Tab-separated table of N, CA and C in Angstrom:
chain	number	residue	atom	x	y	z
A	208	UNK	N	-39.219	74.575	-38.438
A	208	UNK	CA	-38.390	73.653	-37.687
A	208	UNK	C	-36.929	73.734	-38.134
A	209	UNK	N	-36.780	74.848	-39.346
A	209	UNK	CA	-35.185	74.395	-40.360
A	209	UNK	C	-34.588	75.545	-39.135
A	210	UNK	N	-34.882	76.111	-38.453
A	210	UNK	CA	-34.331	77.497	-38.143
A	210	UNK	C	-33.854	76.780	-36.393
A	211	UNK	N	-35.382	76.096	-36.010
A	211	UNK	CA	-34.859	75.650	-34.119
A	211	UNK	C	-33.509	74.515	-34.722
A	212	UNK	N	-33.781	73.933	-35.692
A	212	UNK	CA	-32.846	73.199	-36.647
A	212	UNK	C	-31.460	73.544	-35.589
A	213	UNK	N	-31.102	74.268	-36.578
A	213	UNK	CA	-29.408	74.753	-36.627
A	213	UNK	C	-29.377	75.332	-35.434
A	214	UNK	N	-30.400	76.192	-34.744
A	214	UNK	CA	-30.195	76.730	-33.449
A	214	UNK	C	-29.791	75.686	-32.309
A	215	UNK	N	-30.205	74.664	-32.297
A	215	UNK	CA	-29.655	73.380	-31.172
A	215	UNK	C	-28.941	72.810	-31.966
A	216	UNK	N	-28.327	72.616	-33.702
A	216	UNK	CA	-27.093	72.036	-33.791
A	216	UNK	C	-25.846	72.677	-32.712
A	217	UNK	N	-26.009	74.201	-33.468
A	217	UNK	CA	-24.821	75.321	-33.338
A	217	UNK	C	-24.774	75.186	-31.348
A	218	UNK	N	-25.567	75.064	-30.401
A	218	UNK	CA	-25.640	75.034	-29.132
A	218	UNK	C	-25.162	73.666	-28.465
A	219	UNK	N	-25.496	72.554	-28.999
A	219	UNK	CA	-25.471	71.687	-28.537
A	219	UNK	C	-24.117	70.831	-29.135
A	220	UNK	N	-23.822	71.766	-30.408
A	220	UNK	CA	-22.217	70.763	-31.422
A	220	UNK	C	-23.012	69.531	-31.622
A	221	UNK	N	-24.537	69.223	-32.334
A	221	UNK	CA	-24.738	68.178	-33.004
A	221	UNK	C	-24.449	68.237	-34.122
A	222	UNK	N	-24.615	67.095	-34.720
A	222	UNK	CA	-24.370	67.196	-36.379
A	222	UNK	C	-26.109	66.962	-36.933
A	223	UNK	N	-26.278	67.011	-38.378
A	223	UNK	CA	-27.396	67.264	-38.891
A	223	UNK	C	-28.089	65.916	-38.446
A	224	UNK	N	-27.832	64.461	-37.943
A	224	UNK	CA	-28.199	63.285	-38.093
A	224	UNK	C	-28.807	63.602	-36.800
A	225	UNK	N	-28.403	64.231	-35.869
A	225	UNK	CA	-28.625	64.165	-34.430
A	225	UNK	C	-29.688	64.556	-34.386
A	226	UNK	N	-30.202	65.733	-34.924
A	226	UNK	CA	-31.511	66.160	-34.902
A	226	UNK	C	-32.930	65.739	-35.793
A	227	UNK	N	-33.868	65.550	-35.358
A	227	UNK	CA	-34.950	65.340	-36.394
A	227	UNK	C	-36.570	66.016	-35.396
A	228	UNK	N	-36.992	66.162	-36.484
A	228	UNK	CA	-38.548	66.896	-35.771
A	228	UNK	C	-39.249	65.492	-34.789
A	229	UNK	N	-38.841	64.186	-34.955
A	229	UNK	CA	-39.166	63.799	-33.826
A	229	UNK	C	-39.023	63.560	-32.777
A	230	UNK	N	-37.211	64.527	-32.333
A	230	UNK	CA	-36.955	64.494	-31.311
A	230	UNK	C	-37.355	65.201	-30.448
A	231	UNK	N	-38.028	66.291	-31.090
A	231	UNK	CA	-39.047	67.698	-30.460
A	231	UNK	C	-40.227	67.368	-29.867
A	232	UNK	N	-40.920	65.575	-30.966
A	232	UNK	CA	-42.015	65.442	-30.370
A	232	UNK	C	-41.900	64.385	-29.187
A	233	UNK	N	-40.546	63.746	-29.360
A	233	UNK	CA	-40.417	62.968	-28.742
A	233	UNK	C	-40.465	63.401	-27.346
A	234	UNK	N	-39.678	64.642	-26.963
A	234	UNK	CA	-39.279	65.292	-25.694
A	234	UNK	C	-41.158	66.233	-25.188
A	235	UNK	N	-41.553	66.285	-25.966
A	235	UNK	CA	-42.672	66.739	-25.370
A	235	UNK	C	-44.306	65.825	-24.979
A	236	UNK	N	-43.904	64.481	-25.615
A	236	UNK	CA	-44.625	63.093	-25.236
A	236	UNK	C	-43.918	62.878	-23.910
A	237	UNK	N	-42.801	62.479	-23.415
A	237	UNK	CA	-42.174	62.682	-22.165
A	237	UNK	C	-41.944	62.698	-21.047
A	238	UNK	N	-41.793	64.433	-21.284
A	238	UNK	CA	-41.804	65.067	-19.872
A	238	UNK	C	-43.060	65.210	-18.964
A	239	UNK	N	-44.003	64.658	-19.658
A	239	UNK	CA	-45.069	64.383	-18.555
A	239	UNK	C	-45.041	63.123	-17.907
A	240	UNK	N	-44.327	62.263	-18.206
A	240	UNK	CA	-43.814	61.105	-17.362
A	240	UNK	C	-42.891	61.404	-16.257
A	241	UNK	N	-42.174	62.426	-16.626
A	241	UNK	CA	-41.025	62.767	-15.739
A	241	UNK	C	-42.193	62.485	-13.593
A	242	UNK	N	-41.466	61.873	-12.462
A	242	UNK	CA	-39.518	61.773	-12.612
A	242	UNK	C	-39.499	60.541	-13.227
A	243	UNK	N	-40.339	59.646	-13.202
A	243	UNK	CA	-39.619	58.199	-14.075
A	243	UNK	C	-39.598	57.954	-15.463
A	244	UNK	N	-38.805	58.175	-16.188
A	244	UNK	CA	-38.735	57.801	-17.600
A	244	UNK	C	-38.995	56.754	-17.833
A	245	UNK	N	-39.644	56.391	-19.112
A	245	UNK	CA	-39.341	54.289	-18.894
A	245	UNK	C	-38.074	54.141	-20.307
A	246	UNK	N	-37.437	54.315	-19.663
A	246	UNK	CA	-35.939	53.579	-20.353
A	246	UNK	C	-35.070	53.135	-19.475
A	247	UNK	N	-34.128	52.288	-19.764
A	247	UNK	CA	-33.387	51.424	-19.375
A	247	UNK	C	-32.190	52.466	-19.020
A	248	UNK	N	-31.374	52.133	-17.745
A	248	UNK	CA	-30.609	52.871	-17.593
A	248	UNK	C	-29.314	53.192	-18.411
A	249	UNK	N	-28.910	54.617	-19.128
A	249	UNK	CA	-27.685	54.588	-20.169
A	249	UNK	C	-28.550	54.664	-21.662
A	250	UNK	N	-29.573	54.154	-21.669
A	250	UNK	CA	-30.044	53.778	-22.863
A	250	UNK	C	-29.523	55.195	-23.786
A	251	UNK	N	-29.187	56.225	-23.828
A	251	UNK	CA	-28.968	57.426	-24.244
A	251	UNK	C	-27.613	57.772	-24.255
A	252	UNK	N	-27.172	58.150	-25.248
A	252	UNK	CA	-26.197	58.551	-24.934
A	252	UNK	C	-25.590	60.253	-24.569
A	253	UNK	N	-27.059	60.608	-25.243
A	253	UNK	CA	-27.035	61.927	-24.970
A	253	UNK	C	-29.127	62.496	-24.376
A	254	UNK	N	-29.142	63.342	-23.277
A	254	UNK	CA	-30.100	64.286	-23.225
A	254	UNK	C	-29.988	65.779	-23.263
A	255	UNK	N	-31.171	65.858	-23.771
A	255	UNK	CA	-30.864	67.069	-23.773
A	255	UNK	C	-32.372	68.161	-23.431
A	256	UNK	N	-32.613	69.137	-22.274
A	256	UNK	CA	-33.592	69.947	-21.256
A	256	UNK	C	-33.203	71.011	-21.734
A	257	UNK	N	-34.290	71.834	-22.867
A	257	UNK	CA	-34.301	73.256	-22.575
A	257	UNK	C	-35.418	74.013	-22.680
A	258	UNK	N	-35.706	75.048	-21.607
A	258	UNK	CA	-36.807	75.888	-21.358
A	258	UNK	C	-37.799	74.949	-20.570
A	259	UNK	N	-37.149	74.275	-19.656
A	259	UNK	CA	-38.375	73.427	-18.343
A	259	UNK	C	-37.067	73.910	-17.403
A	260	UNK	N	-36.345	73.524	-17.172
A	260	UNK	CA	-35.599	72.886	-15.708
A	260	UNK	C	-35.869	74.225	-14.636
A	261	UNK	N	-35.226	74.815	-15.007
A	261	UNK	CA	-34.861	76.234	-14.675
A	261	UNK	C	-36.579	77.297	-14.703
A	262	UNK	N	-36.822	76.806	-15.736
A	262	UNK	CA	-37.880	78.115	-16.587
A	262	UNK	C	-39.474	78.113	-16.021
A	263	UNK	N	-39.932	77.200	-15.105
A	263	UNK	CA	-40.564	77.141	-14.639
A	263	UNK	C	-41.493	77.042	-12.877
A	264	UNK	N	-40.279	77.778	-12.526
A	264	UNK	CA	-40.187	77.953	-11.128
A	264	UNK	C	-40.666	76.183	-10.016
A	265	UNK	N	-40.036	75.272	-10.748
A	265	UNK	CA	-39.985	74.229	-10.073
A	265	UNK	C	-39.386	73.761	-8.735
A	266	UNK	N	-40.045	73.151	-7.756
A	266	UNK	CA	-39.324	73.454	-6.334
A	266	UNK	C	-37.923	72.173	-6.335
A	267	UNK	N	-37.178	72.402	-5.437
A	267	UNK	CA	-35.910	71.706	-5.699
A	267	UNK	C	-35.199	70.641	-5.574
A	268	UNK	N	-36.829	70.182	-5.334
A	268	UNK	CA	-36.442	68.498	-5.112
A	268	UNK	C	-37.099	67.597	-6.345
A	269	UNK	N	-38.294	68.796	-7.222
A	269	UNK	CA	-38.619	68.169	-8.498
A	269	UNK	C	-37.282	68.661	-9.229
A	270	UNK	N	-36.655	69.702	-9.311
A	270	UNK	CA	-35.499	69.867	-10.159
A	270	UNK	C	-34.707	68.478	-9.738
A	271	UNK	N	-34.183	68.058	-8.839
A	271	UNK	CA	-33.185	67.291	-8.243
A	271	UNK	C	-33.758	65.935	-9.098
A	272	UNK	N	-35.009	65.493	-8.726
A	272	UNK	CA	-35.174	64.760	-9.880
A	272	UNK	C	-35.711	64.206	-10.762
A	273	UNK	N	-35.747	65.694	-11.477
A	273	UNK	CA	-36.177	65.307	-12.666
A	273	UNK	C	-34.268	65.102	-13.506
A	274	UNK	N	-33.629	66.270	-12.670
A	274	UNK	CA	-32.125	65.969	-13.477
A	274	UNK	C	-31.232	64.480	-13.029
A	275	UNK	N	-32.260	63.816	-11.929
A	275	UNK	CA	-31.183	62.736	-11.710
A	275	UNK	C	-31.505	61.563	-12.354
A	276	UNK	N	-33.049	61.643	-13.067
A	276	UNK	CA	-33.627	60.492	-14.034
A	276	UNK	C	-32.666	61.273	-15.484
A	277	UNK	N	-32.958	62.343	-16.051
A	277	UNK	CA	-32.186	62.607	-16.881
A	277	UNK	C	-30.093	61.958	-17.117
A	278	UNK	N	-29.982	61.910	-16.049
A	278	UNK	CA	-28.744	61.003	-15.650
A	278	UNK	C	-28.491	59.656	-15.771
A	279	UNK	N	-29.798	59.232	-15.130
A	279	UNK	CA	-29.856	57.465	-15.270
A	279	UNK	C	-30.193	57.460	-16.376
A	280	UNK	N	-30.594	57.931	-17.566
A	280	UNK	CA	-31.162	57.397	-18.724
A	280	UNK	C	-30.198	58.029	-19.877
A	281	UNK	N	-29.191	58.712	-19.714
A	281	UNK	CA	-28.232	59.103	-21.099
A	281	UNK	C	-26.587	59.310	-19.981
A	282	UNK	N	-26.061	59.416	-20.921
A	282	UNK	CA	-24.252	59.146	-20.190
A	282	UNK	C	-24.129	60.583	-20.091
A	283	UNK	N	-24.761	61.671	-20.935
A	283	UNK	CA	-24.440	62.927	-21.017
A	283	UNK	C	-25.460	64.042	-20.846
A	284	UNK	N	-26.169	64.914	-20.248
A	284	UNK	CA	-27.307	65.998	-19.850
A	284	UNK	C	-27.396	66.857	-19.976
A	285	UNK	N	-27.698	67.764	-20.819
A	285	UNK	CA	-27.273	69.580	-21.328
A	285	UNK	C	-28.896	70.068	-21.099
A	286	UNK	N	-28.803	70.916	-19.681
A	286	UNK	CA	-29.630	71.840	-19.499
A	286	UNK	C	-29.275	73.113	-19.686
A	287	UNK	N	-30.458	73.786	-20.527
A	287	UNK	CA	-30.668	75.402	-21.476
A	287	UNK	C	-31.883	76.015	-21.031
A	288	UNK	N	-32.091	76.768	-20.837
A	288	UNK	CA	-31.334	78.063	-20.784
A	288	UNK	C	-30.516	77.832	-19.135
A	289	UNK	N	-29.917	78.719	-18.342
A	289	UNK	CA	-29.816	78.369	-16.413
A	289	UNK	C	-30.140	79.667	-16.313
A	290	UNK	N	-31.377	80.227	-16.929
A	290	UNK	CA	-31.965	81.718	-16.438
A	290	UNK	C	-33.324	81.002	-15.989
A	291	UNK	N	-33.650	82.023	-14.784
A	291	UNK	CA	-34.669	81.318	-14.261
A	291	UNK	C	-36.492	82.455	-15.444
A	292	UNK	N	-37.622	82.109	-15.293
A	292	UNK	CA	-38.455	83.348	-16.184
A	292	UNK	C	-38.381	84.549	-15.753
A	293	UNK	N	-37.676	84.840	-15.296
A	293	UNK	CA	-37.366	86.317	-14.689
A	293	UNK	C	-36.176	87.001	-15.402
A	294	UNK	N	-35.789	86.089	-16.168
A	294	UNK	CA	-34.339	86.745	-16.556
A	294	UNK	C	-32.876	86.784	-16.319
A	295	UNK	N	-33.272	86.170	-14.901
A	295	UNK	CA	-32.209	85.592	-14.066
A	295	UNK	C	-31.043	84.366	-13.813
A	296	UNK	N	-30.071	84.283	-13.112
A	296	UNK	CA	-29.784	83.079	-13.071
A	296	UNK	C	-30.391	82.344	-12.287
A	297	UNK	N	-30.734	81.235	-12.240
A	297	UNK	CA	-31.487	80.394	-11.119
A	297	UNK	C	-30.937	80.013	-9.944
A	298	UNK	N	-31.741	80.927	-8.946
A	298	UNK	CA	-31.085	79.855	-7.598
A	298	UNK	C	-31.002	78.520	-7.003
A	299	UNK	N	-31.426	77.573	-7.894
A	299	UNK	CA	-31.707	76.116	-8.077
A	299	UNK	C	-29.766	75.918	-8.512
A	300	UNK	N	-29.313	76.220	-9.317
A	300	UNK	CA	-28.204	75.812	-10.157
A	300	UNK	C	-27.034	75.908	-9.265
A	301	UNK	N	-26.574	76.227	-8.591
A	301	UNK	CA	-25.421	76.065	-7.404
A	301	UNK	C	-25.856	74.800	-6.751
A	302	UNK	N	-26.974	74.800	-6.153
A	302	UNK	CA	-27.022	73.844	-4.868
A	302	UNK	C	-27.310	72.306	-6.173
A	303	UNK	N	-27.929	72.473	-7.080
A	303	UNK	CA	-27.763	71.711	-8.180
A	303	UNK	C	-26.554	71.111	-8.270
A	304	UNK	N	-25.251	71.818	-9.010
A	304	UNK	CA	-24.292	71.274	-9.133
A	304	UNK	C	-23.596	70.700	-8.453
A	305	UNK	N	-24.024	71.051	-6.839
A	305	UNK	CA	-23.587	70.437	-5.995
A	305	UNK	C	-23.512	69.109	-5.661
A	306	UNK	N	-25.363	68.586	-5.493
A	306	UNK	CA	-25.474	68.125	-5.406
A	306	UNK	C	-25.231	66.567	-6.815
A	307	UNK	N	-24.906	66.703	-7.668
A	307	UNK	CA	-24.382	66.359	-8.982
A	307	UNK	C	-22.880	65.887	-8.407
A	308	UNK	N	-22.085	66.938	-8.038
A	308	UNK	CA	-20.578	66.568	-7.944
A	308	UNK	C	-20.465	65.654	-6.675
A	309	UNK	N	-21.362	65.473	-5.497
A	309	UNK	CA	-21.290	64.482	-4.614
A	309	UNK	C	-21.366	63.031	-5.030
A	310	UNK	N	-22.629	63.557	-6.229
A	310	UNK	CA	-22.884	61.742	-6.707
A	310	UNK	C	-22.067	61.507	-7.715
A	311	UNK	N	-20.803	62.060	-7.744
A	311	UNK	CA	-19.600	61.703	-8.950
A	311	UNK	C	-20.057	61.768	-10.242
A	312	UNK	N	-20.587	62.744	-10.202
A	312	UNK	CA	-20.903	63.364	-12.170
A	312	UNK	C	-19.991	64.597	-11.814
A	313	UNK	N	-19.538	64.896	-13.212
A	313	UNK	CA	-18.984	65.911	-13.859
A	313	UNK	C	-19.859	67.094	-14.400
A	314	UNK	N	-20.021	68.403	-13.984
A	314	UNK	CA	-20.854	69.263	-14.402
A	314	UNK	C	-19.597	70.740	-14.677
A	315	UNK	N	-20.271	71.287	-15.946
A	315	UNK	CA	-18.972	72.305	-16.576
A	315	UNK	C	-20.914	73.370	-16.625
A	316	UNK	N	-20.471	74.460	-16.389
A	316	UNK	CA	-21.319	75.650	-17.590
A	316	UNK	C	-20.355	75.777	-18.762
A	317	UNK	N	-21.301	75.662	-20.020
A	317	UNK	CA	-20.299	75.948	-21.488
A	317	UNK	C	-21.583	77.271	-21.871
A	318	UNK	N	-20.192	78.262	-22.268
A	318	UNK	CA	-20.992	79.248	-23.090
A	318	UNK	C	-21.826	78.713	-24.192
A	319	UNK	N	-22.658	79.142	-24.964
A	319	UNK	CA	-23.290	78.267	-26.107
A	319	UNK	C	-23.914	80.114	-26.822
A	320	UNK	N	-24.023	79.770	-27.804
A	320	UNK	CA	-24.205	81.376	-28.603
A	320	UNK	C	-25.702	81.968	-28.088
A	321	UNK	N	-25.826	83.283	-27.786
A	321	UNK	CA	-27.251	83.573	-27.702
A	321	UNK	C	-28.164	83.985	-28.520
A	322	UNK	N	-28.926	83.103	-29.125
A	322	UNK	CA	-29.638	83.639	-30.509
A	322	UNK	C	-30.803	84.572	-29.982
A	323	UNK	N	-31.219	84.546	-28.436
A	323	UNK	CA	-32.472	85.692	-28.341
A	323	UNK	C	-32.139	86.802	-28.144
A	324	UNK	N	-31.061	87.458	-27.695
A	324	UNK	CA	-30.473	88.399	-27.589
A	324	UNK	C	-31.221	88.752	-25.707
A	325	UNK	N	-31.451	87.428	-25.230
A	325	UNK	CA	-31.974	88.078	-23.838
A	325	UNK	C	-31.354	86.982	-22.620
A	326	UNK	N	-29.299	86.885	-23.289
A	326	UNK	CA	-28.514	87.122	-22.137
A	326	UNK	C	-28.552	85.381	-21.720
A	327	UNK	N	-29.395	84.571	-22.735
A	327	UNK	CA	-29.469	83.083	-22.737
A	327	UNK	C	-27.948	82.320	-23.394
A	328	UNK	N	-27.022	82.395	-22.936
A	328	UNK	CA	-26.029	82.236	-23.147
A	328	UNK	C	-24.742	80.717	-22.026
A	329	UNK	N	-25.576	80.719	-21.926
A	329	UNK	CA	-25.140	79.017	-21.097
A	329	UNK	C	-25.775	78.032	-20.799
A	330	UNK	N	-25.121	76.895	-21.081
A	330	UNK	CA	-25.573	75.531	-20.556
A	330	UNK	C	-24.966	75.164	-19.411
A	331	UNK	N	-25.361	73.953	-18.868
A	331	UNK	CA	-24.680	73.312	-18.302
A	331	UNK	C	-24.793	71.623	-18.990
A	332	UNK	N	-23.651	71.420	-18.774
A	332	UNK	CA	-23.194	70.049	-19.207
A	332	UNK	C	-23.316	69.229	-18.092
A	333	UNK	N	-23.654	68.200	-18.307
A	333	UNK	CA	-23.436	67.028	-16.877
A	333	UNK	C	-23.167	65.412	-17.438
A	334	UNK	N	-22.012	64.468	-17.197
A	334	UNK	CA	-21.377	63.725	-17.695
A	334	UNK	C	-21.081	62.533	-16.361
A	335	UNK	N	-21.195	61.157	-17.015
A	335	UNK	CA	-20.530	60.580	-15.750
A	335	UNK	C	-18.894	60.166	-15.643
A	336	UNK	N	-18.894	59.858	-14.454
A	336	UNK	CA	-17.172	60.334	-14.433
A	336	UNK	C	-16.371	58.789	-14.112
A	337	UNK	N	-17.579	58.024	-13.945
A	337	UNK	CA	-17.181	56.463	-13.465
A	337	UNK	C	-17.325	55.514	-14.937
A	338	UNK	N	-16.648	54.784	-14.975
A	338	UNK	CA	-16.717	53.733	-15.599
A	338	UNK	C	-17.798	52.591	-15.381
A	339	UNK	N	-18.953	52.422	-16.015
A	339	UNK	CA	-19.432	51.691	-15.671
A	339	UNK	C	-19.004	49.844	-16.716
A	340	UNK	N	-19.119	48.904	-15.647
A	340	UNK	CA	-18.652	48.018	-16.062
A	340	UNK	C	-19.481	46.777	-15.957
């Protein structure tokens, strides 16, 4: 676990507090709840999806939302890898971001280092852009 450790510090710019082995188990108790999480909306300040969104040839209205509960439940959303299991980029991730920038979130791709050497080299970030009050 010391090694996935530093591999999602160095990707994600956490610090050592951010991570713990029960956030691994936490995220895999979960996502079988997905699309409804039971948390309170915001409750998060950060999520974080890697090797489901994209990686499992999901059709595009479970992508749509499973990333729009990921939204209601943290201020900030970093999906990893945006290769689809083919190797590819996903054709989900355009009409994705799209649909993201209508509902006034902020979405960037950030390079992030590739430790497999198989071209896994971006995230996407997704942020809200409103003030909630």
């Amino acid at each position: 676990m010391e090694i996935a450790n530093s591999v999602y510090q160095q990707m994600y710019d956490l610090t050592e507090s951010d991570l713990s082995k029960s956030i691994f188990e936490f995220s895999a108790q979960n996502a079988a709840q997905l699309p409804r999480l039971p948390y309170a909306t915001n409750q998060f300040d950060l999520a974080l999806c890697t090797d489901f969104i994209f990686h499992h040839g999901l059709p595009s209205e479970d992508i749509a939302s499973t990333v729009k509960e990921l939204c209601r439940i943290a201020s900030e959303v970093r999906l990893f890898p945006l290769l689809d299991n083919q190797g590819k980029m996903s054709n989900e991730l355009g009409p994705l971001m799209l649909m993201l920038q209508k509902k006034n979130y902020g979405v960037e791709v950030r390079e992030v280092p590739d430790q497999t050497g198989k071209g896994r080299n971006a995230m996407l970030r997704i942020w809200e852009q409103e003030c909630r009050l």
